Protein backbone atom coordinates (compact mmCIF):
# COMPACT_ATOMS: atom_id res chain seq x y z
CA UNK A 1 0.00 0.00 0.00
CA UNK A 2 1.47 3.32 -1.06
CA UNK A 3 0.19 6.89 -1.05
CA UNK A 4 0.97 9.13 -4.00
CA UNK A 5 0.18 12.71 -4.96
CA UNK A 6 -1.27 14.03 -8.23
CA UNK A 7 2.22 14.17 -9.76
CA UNK A 8 2.66 10.40 -9.24
CA UNK A 9 5.22 10.90 -6.48
CA UNK A 10 5.11 8.32 -3.71
CA UNK A 11 4.82 10.50 -0.60
CA UNK A 12 5.07 8.05 2.23
CA UNK A 13 6.63 4.83 3.36
CA UNK A 14 4.38 1.96 2.52
CA UNK A 15 2.99 -0.97 4.44
CA UNK A 16 3.33 -4.45 3.01
CA UNK A 17 1.38 -7.55 3.84
CA UNK A 18 2.54 -11.10 3.21
CA UNK A 19 1.89 -12.25 -0.34
CA UNK A 20 -1.17 -14.28 0.68
CA UNK A 21 -2.85 -11.52 2.74
CA UNK A 22 -4.86 -8.39 1.94
CA UNK A 23 -3.41 -4.99 2.85
CA UNK A 24 -6.72 -3.32 3.74
CA UNK A 25 -6.53 -4.14 7.50
CA UNK A 26 -3.18 -2.31 7.58
CA UNK A 27 -4.63 0.98 6.31
CA UNK A 28 -4.67 2.79 9.67
CA UNK A 29 -0.99 2.04 10.27
CA UNK A 30 -0.14 3.30 6.78
CA UNK A 31 -2.18 6.46 7.34
CA UNK A 32 -0.35 7.13 10.60
CA UNK A 33 3.00 6.72 8.87
CA UNK A 34 1.93 9.05 6.08
CA UNK A 35 0.85 11.72 8.57
CA UNK A 36 4.16 11.38 10.40
CA UNK A 37 6.09 11.72 7.15
CA UNK A 38 4.02 14.76 6.13
CA UNK A 39 4.68 16.46 9.48
CA UNK A 40 8.41 15.75 9.18
CA UNK A 41 8.74 17.35 5.76
CA UNK A 42 6.26 20.14 6.48
CA UNK A 43 3.30 19.18 4.26
CA UNK A 44 -0.15 20.21 5.50
CA UNK A 45 -2.69 17.52 4.60
CA UNK A 46 -5.73 19.10 6.25
CA UNK A 47 -8.63 19.15 3.81
CA UNK A 48 -6.98 16.85 1.28
CA UNK A 49 -9.03 14.13 -0.39
CA UNK A 50 -8.05 10.51 0.21
CA UNK A 51 -9.39 8.46 -2.71
CA UNK A 52 -9.44 4.70 -2.16
CA UNK A 53 -10.85 1.50 -3.64
CA UNK A 54 -13.96 -0.14 -2.23
CA UNK A 55 -11.81 -2.72 -0.43
CA UNK A 56 -10.95 0.03 2.09
CA UNK A 57 -14.61 0.91 2.69
CA UNK A 58 -15.15 0.51 6.41
CA UNK A 59 -16.33 2.68 9.26
CA UNK A 60 -12.90 2.51 10.93
CA UNK A 61 -11.03 3.66 7.82
CA UNK A 62 -13.44 6.53 7.15
CA UNK A 63 -13.23 7.59 10.79
CA UNK A 64 -9.42 7.48 10.72
CA UNK A 65 -9.42 9.78 7.68
CA UNK A 66 -12.01 12.16 9.20
CA UNK A 67 -10.09 12.33 12.50
CA UNK A 68 -7.05 13.57 10.62
CA UNK A 69 -9.22 16.33 9.09
CA UNK A 70 -9.09 14.89 5.58
CA UNK A 71 -11.96 13.93 3.27
CA UNK A 72 -12.49 10.24 2.38
CA UNK A 73 -13.50 9.48 -1.20
CA UNK A 74 -14.09 5.73 -1.01
CA UNK A 75 -16.26 3.80 -3.41
CA UNK A 76 -18.95 2.01 -1.41
CA UNK A 77 -18.45 -1.74 -1.24
CA UNK A 78 -21.87 -3.39 -1.27
CA UNK A 79 -20.44 -6.73 -0.06
CA UNK A 80 -23.21 -8.73 -1.74
CA UNK A 81 -26.03 -6.40 -0.66
CA UNK A 82 -28.87 -5.57 -3.00
CA UNK A 83 -29.54 -2.26 -1.23
CA UNK A 84 -27.14 0.47 -0.07
CA UNK A 85 -25.75 0.47 3.44
CA UNK A 86 -27.99 1.97 6.12
CA UNK A 87 -27.15 5.33 7.61
CA UNK A 88 -26.14 8.62 6.06
CA UNK A 89 -25.01 8.68 2.43
CA UNK A 90 -21.25 8.37 2.18
CA UNK A 91 -19.24 10.99 0.30
CA UNK A 92 -18.02 9.77 -3.07
CA UNK A 93 -17.08 11.76 -6.16
CA UNK A 94 -16.55 9.47 -9.16
CA UNK A 95 -14.59 12.10 -11.13
CA UNK A 96 -11.99 12.30 -8.36
CA UNK A 97 -11.96 8.52 -8.15
CA UNK A 98 -11.32 8.25 -11.92
CA UNK A 99 -8.30 10.53 -11.51
CA UNK A 100 -6.51 7.74 -9.70
CA UNK A 101 -6.04 5.96 -13.03
CA UNK A 102 -3.70 8.81 -13.98
CA UNK A 103 -1.86 8.65 -10.66
CA UNK A 104 -1.65 5.53 -8.52
CA UNK A 105 -2.29 3.10 -11.38
CA UNK A 106 0.50 4.80 -13.33
CA UNK A 107 2.82 4.40 -10.33
CA UNK A 108 1.91 0.71 -10.19
CA UNK A 109 2.68 0.38 -13.91
CA UNK A 110 6.08 2.01 -13.39
CA UNK A 111 6.67 -0.28 -10.44
CA UNK A 112 5.91 -3.28 -12.67
CA UNK A 113 8.89 -2.35 -14.85
CA UNK A 114 11.08 -3.57 -12.00
CA UNK A 115 10.93 -7.26 -12.89
CA UNK A 116 12.13 -8.43 -9.51
CA UNK A 117 9.10 -6.80 -7.88
CA UNK A 118 6.62 -7.93 -10.50
CA UNK A 119 6.67 -11.58 -9.47
CA UNK A 120 8.00 -11.08 -5.93
CA UNK A 121 10.97 -13.38 -6.01
CA UNK A 122 11.97 -12.33 -2.52
CA UNK A 123 10.67 -14.48 0.29
CA UNK A 124 12.11 -12.25 3.00
CA UNK A 125 9.75 -9.32 3.55
CA UNK A 126 12.52 -6.90 4.55
CA UNK A 127 14.34 -7.54 1.29
CA UNK A 128 11.15 -7.03 -0.70
CA UNK A 129 10.51 -3.80 1.24
CA UNK A 130 14.04 -2.58 0.44
CA UNK A 131 13.60 -3.27 -3.27
CA UNK A 132 10.22 -1.48 -3.29
CA UNK A 133 11.82 1.50 -1.53
CA UNK A 134 14.49 1.60 -4.21
CA UNK A 135 11.87 1.41 -6.98
CA UNK A 136 9.77 4.21 -5.45
CA UNK A 137 12.88 6.34 -4.99
CA UNK A 138 13.71 5.93 -8.66
CA UNK A 139 10.11 6.77 -9.60
CA UNK A 140 10.26 9.95 -7.50
CA UNK A 141 13.65 10.96 -8.93
CA UNK A 142 12.39 11.13 -12.50
CA UNK A 143 11.10 14.69 -11.86
CA UNK A 144 14.53 15.86 -10.76
CA UNK A 145 16.45 14.16 -13.58
CA UNK A 146 14.42 15.54 -16.50
CA UNK A 147 16.55 17.69 -18.80
mmCIF file with all atom_site columns, C-alpha atoms in Angstrom:
data_model
loop_
_atom_site.group_PDB
_atom_site.id
_atom_site.type_symbol
_atom_site.label_atom_id
_atom_site.label_alt_id
_atom_site.label_comp_id
_atom_site.label_asym_id
_atom_site.label_entity_id
_atom_site.label_seq_id
_atom_site.pdbx_PDB_ins_code
_atom_site.Cartn_x
_atom_site.Cartn_y
_atom_site.Cartn_z
_atom_site.occupancy
_atom_site.B_iso_or_equiv
_atom_site.pdbx_formal_charge
_atom_site.auth_seq_id
_atom_site.auth_comp_id
_atom_site.auth_asym_id
_atom_site.auth_atom_id
_atom_site.pdbx_PDB_model_num
ATOM 1   C CA . UNK A 1 1   ? 0.000   0.000   0.000   1.00 0.00 ? 1   UNK A CA 1
ATOM 2   C CA . UNK A 1 2   ? 1.471   3.321   -1.058  1.00 0.00 ? 2   UNK A CA 1
ATOM 3   C CA . UNK A 1 3   ? 0.193   6.890   -1.047  1.00 0.00 ? 3   UNK A CA 1
ATOM 4   C CA . UNK A 1 4   ? 0.967   9.135   -3.997  1.00 0.00 ? 4   UNK A CA 1
ATOM 5   C CA . UNK A 1 5   ? 0.176   12.712  -4.964  1.00 0.00 ? 5   UNK A CA 1
ATOM 6   C CA . UNK A 1 6   ? -1.270  14.033  -8.234  1.00 0.00 ? 6   UNK A CA 1
ATOM 7   C CA . UNK A 1 7   ? 2.221   14.169  -9.762  1.00 0.00 ? 7   UNK A CA 1
ATOM 8   C CA . UNK A 1 8   ? 2.656   10.401  -9.241  1.00 0.00 ? 8   UNK A CA 1
ATOM 9   C CA . UNK A 1 9   ? 5.220   10.896  -6.483  1.00 0.00 ? 9   UNK A CA 1
ATOM 10  C CA . UNK A 1 10  ? 5.113   8.320   -3.712  1.00 0.00 ? 10  UNK A CA 1
ATOM 11  C CA . UNK A 1 11  ? 4.817   10.501  -0.599  1.00 0.00 ? 11  UNK A CA 1
ATOM 12  C CA . UNK A 1 12  ? 5.069   8.046   2.234   1.00 0.00 ? 12  UNK A CA 1
ATOM 13  C CA . UNK A 1 13  ? 6.628   4.834   3.362   1.00 0.00 ? 13  UNK A CA 1
ATOM 14  C CA . UNK A 1 14  ? 4.381   1.965   2.518   1.00 0.00 ? 14  UNK A CA 1
ATOM 15  C CA . UNK A 1 15  ? 2.994   -0.972  4.437   1.00 0.00 ? 15  UNK A CA 1
ATOM 16  C CA . UNK A 1 16  ? 3.326   -4.451  3.011   1.00 0.00 ? 16  UNK A CA 1
ATOM 17  C CA . UNK A 1 17  ? 1.377   -7.548  3.840   1.00 0.00 ? 17  UNK A CA 1
ATOM 18  C CA . UNK A 1 18  ? 2.536   -11.103 3.215   1.00 0.00 ? 18  UNK A CA 1
ATOM 19  C CA . UNK A 1 19  ? 1.886   -12.254 -0.341  1.00 0.00 ? 19  UNK A CA 1
ATOM 20  C CA . UNK A 1 20  ? -1.168  -14.278 0.682   1.00 0.00 ? 20  UNK A CA 1
ATOM 21  C CA . UNK A 1 21  ? -2.850  -11.517 2.745   1.00 0.00 ? 21  UNK A CA 1
ATOM 22  C CA . UNK A 1 22  ? -4.861  -8.390  1.940   1.00 0.00 ? 22  UNK A CA 1
ATOM 23  C CA . UNK A 1 23  ? -3.409  -4.992  2.845   1.00 0.00 ? 23  UNK A CA 1
ATOM 24  C CA . UNK A 1 24  ? -6.717  -3.320  3.745   1.00 0.00 ? 24  UNK A CA 1
ATOM 25  C CA . UNK A 1 25  ? -6.532  -4.139  7.499   1.00 0.00 ? 25  UNK A CA 1
ATOM 26  C CA . UNK A 1 26  ? -3.182  -2.305  7.584   1.00 0.00 ? 26  UNK A CA 1
ATOM 27  C CA . UNK A 1 27  ? -4.626  0.978   6.313   1.00 0.00 ? 27  UNK A CA 1
ATOM 28  C CA . UNK A 1 28  ? -4.674  2.790   9.667   1.00 0.00 ? 28  UNK A CA 1
ATOM 29  C CA . UNK A 1 29  ? -0.992  2.041   10.274  1.00 0.00 ? 29  UNK A CA 1
ATOM 30  C CA . UNK A 1 30  ? -0.137  3.301   6.776   1.00 0.00 ? 30  UNK A CA 1
ATOM 31  C CA . UNK A 1 31  ? -2.183  6.460   7.336   1.00 0.00 ? 31  UNK A CA 1
ATOM 32  C CA . UNK A 1 32  ? -0.350  7.127   10.597  1.00 0.00 ? 32  UNK A CA 1
ATOM 33  C CA . UNK A 1 33  ? 3.004   6.718   8.866   1.00 0.00 ? 33  UNK A CA 1
ATOM 34  C CA . UNK A 1 34  ? 1.931   9.046   6.079   1.00 0.00 ? 34  UNK A CA 1
ATOM 35  C CA . UNK A 1 35  ? 0.851   11.717  8.570   1.00 0.00 ? 35  UNK A CA 1
ATOM 36  C CA . UNK A 1 36  ? 4.163   11.382  10.397  1.00 0.00 ? 36  UNK A CA 1
ATOM 37  C CA . UNK A 1 37  ? 6.092   11.724  7.146   1.00 0.00 ? 37  UNK A CA 1
ATOM 38  C CA . UNK A 1 38  ? 4.020   14.756  6.127   1.00 0.00 ? 38  UNK A CA 1
ATOM 39  C CA . UNK A 1 39  ? 4.675   16.458  9.481   1.00 0.00 ? 39  UNK A CA 1
ATOM 40  C CA . UNK A 1 40  ? 8.406   15.745  9.184   1.00 0.00 ? 40  UNK A CA 1
ATOM 41  C CA . UNK A 1 41  ? 8.741   17.347  5.763   1.00 0.00 ? 41  UNK A CA 1
ATOM 42  C CA . UNK A 1 42  ? 6.257   20.142  6.476   1.00 0.00 ? 42  UNK A CA 1
ATOM 43  C CA . UNK A 1 43  ? 3.301   19.177  4.265   1.00 0.00 ? 43  UNK A CA 1
ATOM 44  C CA . UNK A 1 44  ? -0.149  20.208  5.499   1.00 0.00 ? 44  UNK A CA 1
ATOM 45  C CA . UNK A 1 45  ? -2.686  17.519  4.602   1.00 0.00 ? 45  UNK A CA 1
ATOM 46  C CA . UNK A 1 46  ? -5.732  19.096  6.253   1.00 0.00 ? 46  UNK A CA 1
ATOM 47  C CA . UNK A 1 47  ? -8.630  19.149  3.805   1.00 0.00 ? 47  UNK A CA 1
ATOM 48  C CA . UNK A 1 48  ? -6.979  16.847  1.277   1.00 0.00 ? 48  UNK A CA 1
ATOM 49  C CA . UNK A 1 49  ? -9.025  14.130  -0.391  1.00 0.00 ? 49  UNK A CA 1
ATOM 50  C CA . UNK A 1 50  ? -8.050  10.513  0.209   1.00 0.00 ? 50  UNK A CA 1
ATOM 51  C CA . UNK A 1 51  ? -9.389  8.461   -2.708  1.00 0.00 ? 51  UNK A CA 1
ATOM 52  C CA . UNK A 1 52  ? -9.436  4.701   -2.160  1.00 0.00 ? 52  UNK A CA 1
ATOM 53  C CA . UNK A 1 53  ? -10.849 1.499   -3.642  1.00 0.00 ? 53  UNK A CA 1
ATOM 54  C CA . UNK A 1 54  ? -13.956 -0.141  -2.234  1.00 0.00 ? 54  UNK A CA 1
ATOM 55  C CA . UNK A 1 55  ? -11.814 -2.718  -0.429  1.00 0.00 ? 55  UNK A CA 1
ATOM 56  C CA . UNK A 1 56  ? -10.948 0.029   2.093   1.00 0.00 ? 56  UNK A CA 1
ATOM 57  C CA . UNK A 1 57  ? -14.612 0.908   2.688   1.00 0.00 ? 57  UNK A CA 1
ATOM 58  C CA . UNK A 1 58  ? -15.151 0.508   6.415   1.00 0.00 ? 58  UNK A CA 1
ATOM 59  C CA . UNK A 1 59  ? -16.330 2.681   9.259   1.00 0.00 ? 59  UNK A CA 1
ATOM 60  C CA . UNK A 1 60  ? -12.897 2.512   10.930  1.00 0.00 ? 60  UNK A CA 1
ATOM 61  C CA . UNK A 1 61  ? -11.031 3.661   7.817   1.00 0.00 ? 61  UNK A CA 1
ATOM 62  C CA . UNK A 1 62  ? -13.443 6.527   7.147   1.00 0.00 ? 62  UNK A CA 1
ATOM 63  C CA . UNK A 1 63  ? -13.233 7.595   10.788  1.00 0.00 ? 63  UNK A CA 1
ATOM 64  C CA . UNK A 1 64  ? -9.421  7.483   10.724  1.00 0.00 ? 64  UNK A CA 1
ATOM 65  C CA . UNK A 1 65  ? -9.420  9.778   7.681   1.00 0.00 ? 65  UNK A CA 1
ATOM 66  C CA . UNK A 1 66  ? -12.008 12.158  9.202   1.00 0.00 ? 66  UNK A CA 1
ATOM 67  C CA . UNK A 1 67  ? -10.093 12.331  12.500  1.00 0.00 ? 67  UNK A CA 1
ATOM 68  C CA . UNK A 1 68  ? -7.047  13.573  10.615  1.00 0.00 ? 68  UNK A CA 1
ATOM 69  C CA . UNK A 1 69  ? -9.218  16.328  9.089   1.00 0.00 ? 69  UNK A CA 1
ATOM 70  C CA . UNK A 1 70  ? -9.087  14.889  5.582   1.00 0.00 ? 70  UNK A CA 1
ATOM 71  C CA . UNK A 1 71  ? -11.956 13.928  3.266   1.00 0.00 ? 71  UNK A CA 1
ATOM 72  C CA . UNK A 1 72  ? -12.489 10.243  2.384   1.00 0.00 ? 72  UNK A CA 1
ATOM 73  C CA . UNK A 1 73  ? -13.505 9.475   -1.198  1.00 0.00 ? 73  UNK A CA 1
ATOM 74  C CA . UNK A 1 74  ? -14.086 5.732   -1.006  1.00 0.00 ? 74  UNK A CA 1
ATOM 75  C CA . UNK A 1 75  ? -16.263 3.803   -3.410  1.00 0.00 ? 75  UNK A CA 1
ATOM 76  C CA . UNK A 1 76  ? -18.947 2.012   -1.414  1.00 0.00 ? 76  UNK A CA 1
ATOM 77  C CA . UNK A 1 77  ? -18.453 -1.743  -1.241  1.00 0.00 ? 77  UNK A CA 1
ATOM 78  C CA . UNK A 1 78  ? -21.870 -3.389  -1.271  1.00 0.00 ? 78  UNK A CA 1
ATOM 79  C CA . UNK A 1 79  ? -20.438 -6.734  -0.062  1.00 0.00 ? 79  UNK A CA 1
ATOM 80  C CA . UNK A 1 80  ? -23.210 -8.735  -1.739  1.00 0.00 ? 80  UNK A CA 1
ATOM 81  C CA . UNK A 1 81  ? -26.028 -6.398  -0.655  1.00 0.00 ? 81  UNK A CA 1
ATOM 82  C CA . UNK A 1 82  ? -28.868 -5.571  -3.004  1.00 0.00 ? 82  UNK A CA 1
ATOM 83  C CA . UNK A 1 83  ? -29.543 -2.258  -1.233  1.00 0.00 ? 83  UNK A CA 1
ATOM 84  C CA . UNK A 1 84  ? -27.139 0.473   -0.068  1.00 0.00 ? 84  UNK A CA 1
ATOM 85  C CA . UNK A 1 85  ? -25.747 0.466   3.441   1.00 0.00 ? 85  UNK A CA 1
ATOM 86  C CA . UNK A 1 86  ? -27.989 1.965   6.117   1.00 0.00 ? 86  UNK A CA 1
ATOM 87  C CA . UNK A 1 87  ? -27.147 5.326   7.612   1.00 0.00 ? 87  UNK A CA 1
ATOM 88  C CA . UNK A 1 88  ? -26.138 8.623   6.063   1.00 0.00 ? 88  UNK A CA 1
ATOM 89  C CA . UNK A 1 89  ? -25.009 8.681   2.431   1.00 0.00 ? 89  UNK A CA 1
ATOM 90  C CA . UNK A 1 90  ? -21.246 8.370   2.184   1.00 0.00 ? 90  UNK A CA 1
ATOM 91  C CA . UNK A 1 91  ? -19.244 10.994  0.305   1.00 0.00 ? 91  UNK A CA 1
ATOM 92  C CA . UNK A 1 92  ? -18.015 9.768   -3.069  1.00 0.00 ? 92  UNK A CA 1
ATOM 93  C CA . UNK A 1 93  ? -17.079 11.759  -6.164  1.00 0.00 ? 93  UNK A CA 1
ATOM 94  C CA . UNK A 1 94  ? -16.553 9.475   -9.156  1.00 0.00 ? 94  UNK A CA 1
ATOM 95  C CA . UNK A 1 95  ? -14.594 12.103  -11.132 1.00 0.00 ? 95  UNK A CA 1
ATOM 96  C CA . UNK A 1 96  ? -11.992 12.304  -8.357  1.00 0.00 ? 96  UNK A CA 1
ATOM 97  C CA . UNK A 1 97  ? -11.960 8.517   -8.149  1.00 0.00 ? 97  UNK A CA 1
ATOM 98  C CA . UNK A 1 98  ? -11.319 8.252   -11.923 1.00 0.00 ? 98  UNK A CA 1
ATOM 99  C CA . UNK A 1 99  ? -8.304  10.534  -11.514 1.00 0.00 ? 99  UNK A CA 1
ATOM 100 C CA . UNK A 1 100 ? -6.514  7.737   -9.696  1.00 0.00 ? 100 UNK A CA 1
ATOM 101 C CA . UNK A 1 101 ? -6.041  5.960   -13.033 1.00 0.00 ? 101 UNK A CA 1
ATOM 102 C CA . UNK A 1 102 ? -3.703  8.812   -13.984 1.00 0.00 ? 102 UNK A CA 1
ATOM 103 C CA . UNK A 1 103 ? -1.863  8.652   -10.664 1.00 0.00 ? 103 UNK A CA 1
ATOM 104 C CA . UNK A 1 104 ? -1.654  5.529   -8.523  1.00 0.00 ? 104 UNK A CA 1
ATOM 105 C CA . UNK A 1 105 ? -2.285  3.098   -11.377 1.00 0.00 ? 105 UNK A CA 1
ATOM 106 C CA . UNK A 1 106 ? 0.502   4.800   -13.330 1.00 0.00 ? 106 UNK A CA 1
ATOM 107 C CA . UNK A 1 107 ? 2.821   4.404   -10.331 1.00 0.00 ? 107 UNK A CA 1
ATOM 108 C CA . UNK A 1 108 ? 1.915   0.710   -10.186 1.00 0.00 ? 108 UNK A CA 1
ATOM 109 C CA . UNK A 1 109 ? 2.681   0.381   -13.913 1.00 0.00 ? 109 UNK A CA 1
ATOM 110 C CA . UNK A 1 110 ? 6.082   2.012   -13.389 1.00 0.00 ? 110 UNK A CA 1
ATOM 111 C CA . UNK A 1 111 ? 6.669   -0.282  -10.437 1.00 0.00 ? 111 UNK A CA 1
ATOM 112 C CA . UNK A 1 112 ? 5.912   -3.275  -12.674 1.00 0.00 ? 112 UNK A CA 1
ATOM 113 C CA . UNK A 1 113 ? 8.895   -2.346  -14.848 1.00 0.00 ? 113 UNK A CA 1
ATOM 114 C CA . UNK A 1 114 ? 11.081  -3.569  -12.003 1.00 0.00 ? 114 UNK A CA 1
ATOM 115 C CA . UNK A 1 115 ? 10.928  -7.255  -12.889 1.00 0.00 ? 115 UNK A CA 1
ATOM 116 C CA . UNK A 1 116 ? 12.131  -8.426  -9.508  1.00 0.00 ? 116 UNK A CA 1
ATOM 117 C CA . UNK A 1 117 ? 9.096   -6.801  -7.876  1.00 0.00 ? 117 UNK A CA 1
ATOM 118 C CA . UNK A 1 118 ? 6.616   -7.930  -10.501 1.00 0.00 ? 118 UNK A CA 1
ATOM 119 C CA . UNK A 1 119 ? 6.667   -11.577 -9.467  1.00 0.00 ? 119 UNK A CA 1
ATOM 120 C CA . UNK A 1 120 ? 7.996   -11.081 -5.927  1.00 0.00 ? 120 UNK A CA 1
ATOM 121 C CA . UNK A 1 121 ? 10.965  -13.384 -6.011  1.00 0.00 ? 121 UNK A CA 1
ATOM 122 C CA . UNK A 1 122 ? 11.972  -12.328 -2.518  1.00 0.00 ? 122 UNK A CA 1
ATOM 123 C CA . UNK A 1 123 ? 10.670  -14.477 0.292   1.00 0.00 ? 123 UNK A CA 1
ATOM 124 C CA . UNK A 1 124 ? 12.106  -12.247 3.003   1.00 0.00 ? 124 UNK A CA 1
ATOM 125 C CA . UNK A 1 125 ? 9.748   -9.318  3.550   1.00 0.00 ? 125 UNK A CA 1
ATOM 126 C CA . UNK A 1 126 ? 12.522  -6.895  4.546   1.00 0.00 ? 126 UNK A CA 1
ATOM 127 C CA . UNK A 1 127 ? 14.345  -7.537  1.294   1.00 0.00 ? 127 UNK A CA 1
ATOM 128 C CA . UNK A 1 128 ? 11.148  -7.034  -0.699  1.00 0.00 ? 128 UNK A CA 1
ATOM 129 C CA . UNK A 1 129 ? 10.515  -3.801  1.244   1.00 0.00 ? 129 UNK A CA 1
ATOM 130 C CA . UNK A 1 130 ? 14.039  -2.581  0.439   1.00 0.00 ? 130 UNK A CA 1
ATOM 131 C CA . UNK A 1 131 ? 13.598  -3.272  -3.270  1.00 0.00 ? 131 UNK A CA 1
ATOM 132 C CA . UNK A 1 132 ? 10.220  -1.480  -3.292  1.00 0.00 ? 132 UNK A CA 1
ATOM 133 C CA . UNK A 1 133 ? 11.819  1.498   -1.530  1.00 0.00 ? 133 UNK A CA 1
ATOM 134 C CA . UNK A 1 134 ? 14.491  1.602   -4.208  1.00 0.00 ? 134 UNK A CA 1
ATOM 135 C CA . UNK A 1 135 ? 11.872  1.412   -6.975  1.00 0.00 ? 135 UNK A CA 1
ATOM 136 C CA . UNK A 1 136 ? 9.767   4.207   -5.448  1.00 0.00 ? 136 UNK A CA 1
ATOM 137 C CA . UNK A 1 137 ? 12.882  6.339   -4.988  1.00 0.00 ? 137 UNK A CA 1
ATOM 138 C CA . UNK A 1 138 ? 13.712  5.926   -8.661  1.00 0.00 ? 138 UNK A CA 1
ATOM 139 C CA . UNK A 1 139 ? 10.110  6.770   -9.604  1.00 0.00 ? 139 UNK A CA 1
ATOM 140 C CA . UNK A 1 140 ? 10.261  9.946   -7.496  1.00 0.00 ? 140 UNK A CA 1
ATOM 141 C CA . UNK A 1 141 ? 13.654  10.964  -8.932  1.00 0.00 ? 141 UNK A CA 1
ATOM 142 C CA . UNK A 1 142 ? 12.390  11.128  -12.499 1.00 0.00 ? 142 UNK A CA 1
ATOM 143 C CA . UNK A 1 143 ? 11.096  14.691  -11.858 1.00 0.00 ? 143 UNK A CA 1
ATOM 144 C CA . UNK A 1 144 ? 14.532  15.857  -10.759 1.00 0.00 ? 144 UNK A CA 1
ATOM 145 C CA . UNK A 1 145 ? 16.445  14.162  -13.577 1.00 0.00 ? 145 UNK A CA 1
ATOM 146 C CA . UNK A 1 146 ? 14.421  15.541  -16.496 1.00 0.00 ? 146 UNK A CA 1
ATOM 147 C CA . UNK A 1 147 ? 16.554  17.687  -18.799 1.00 0.00 ? 147 UNK A CA 1
#
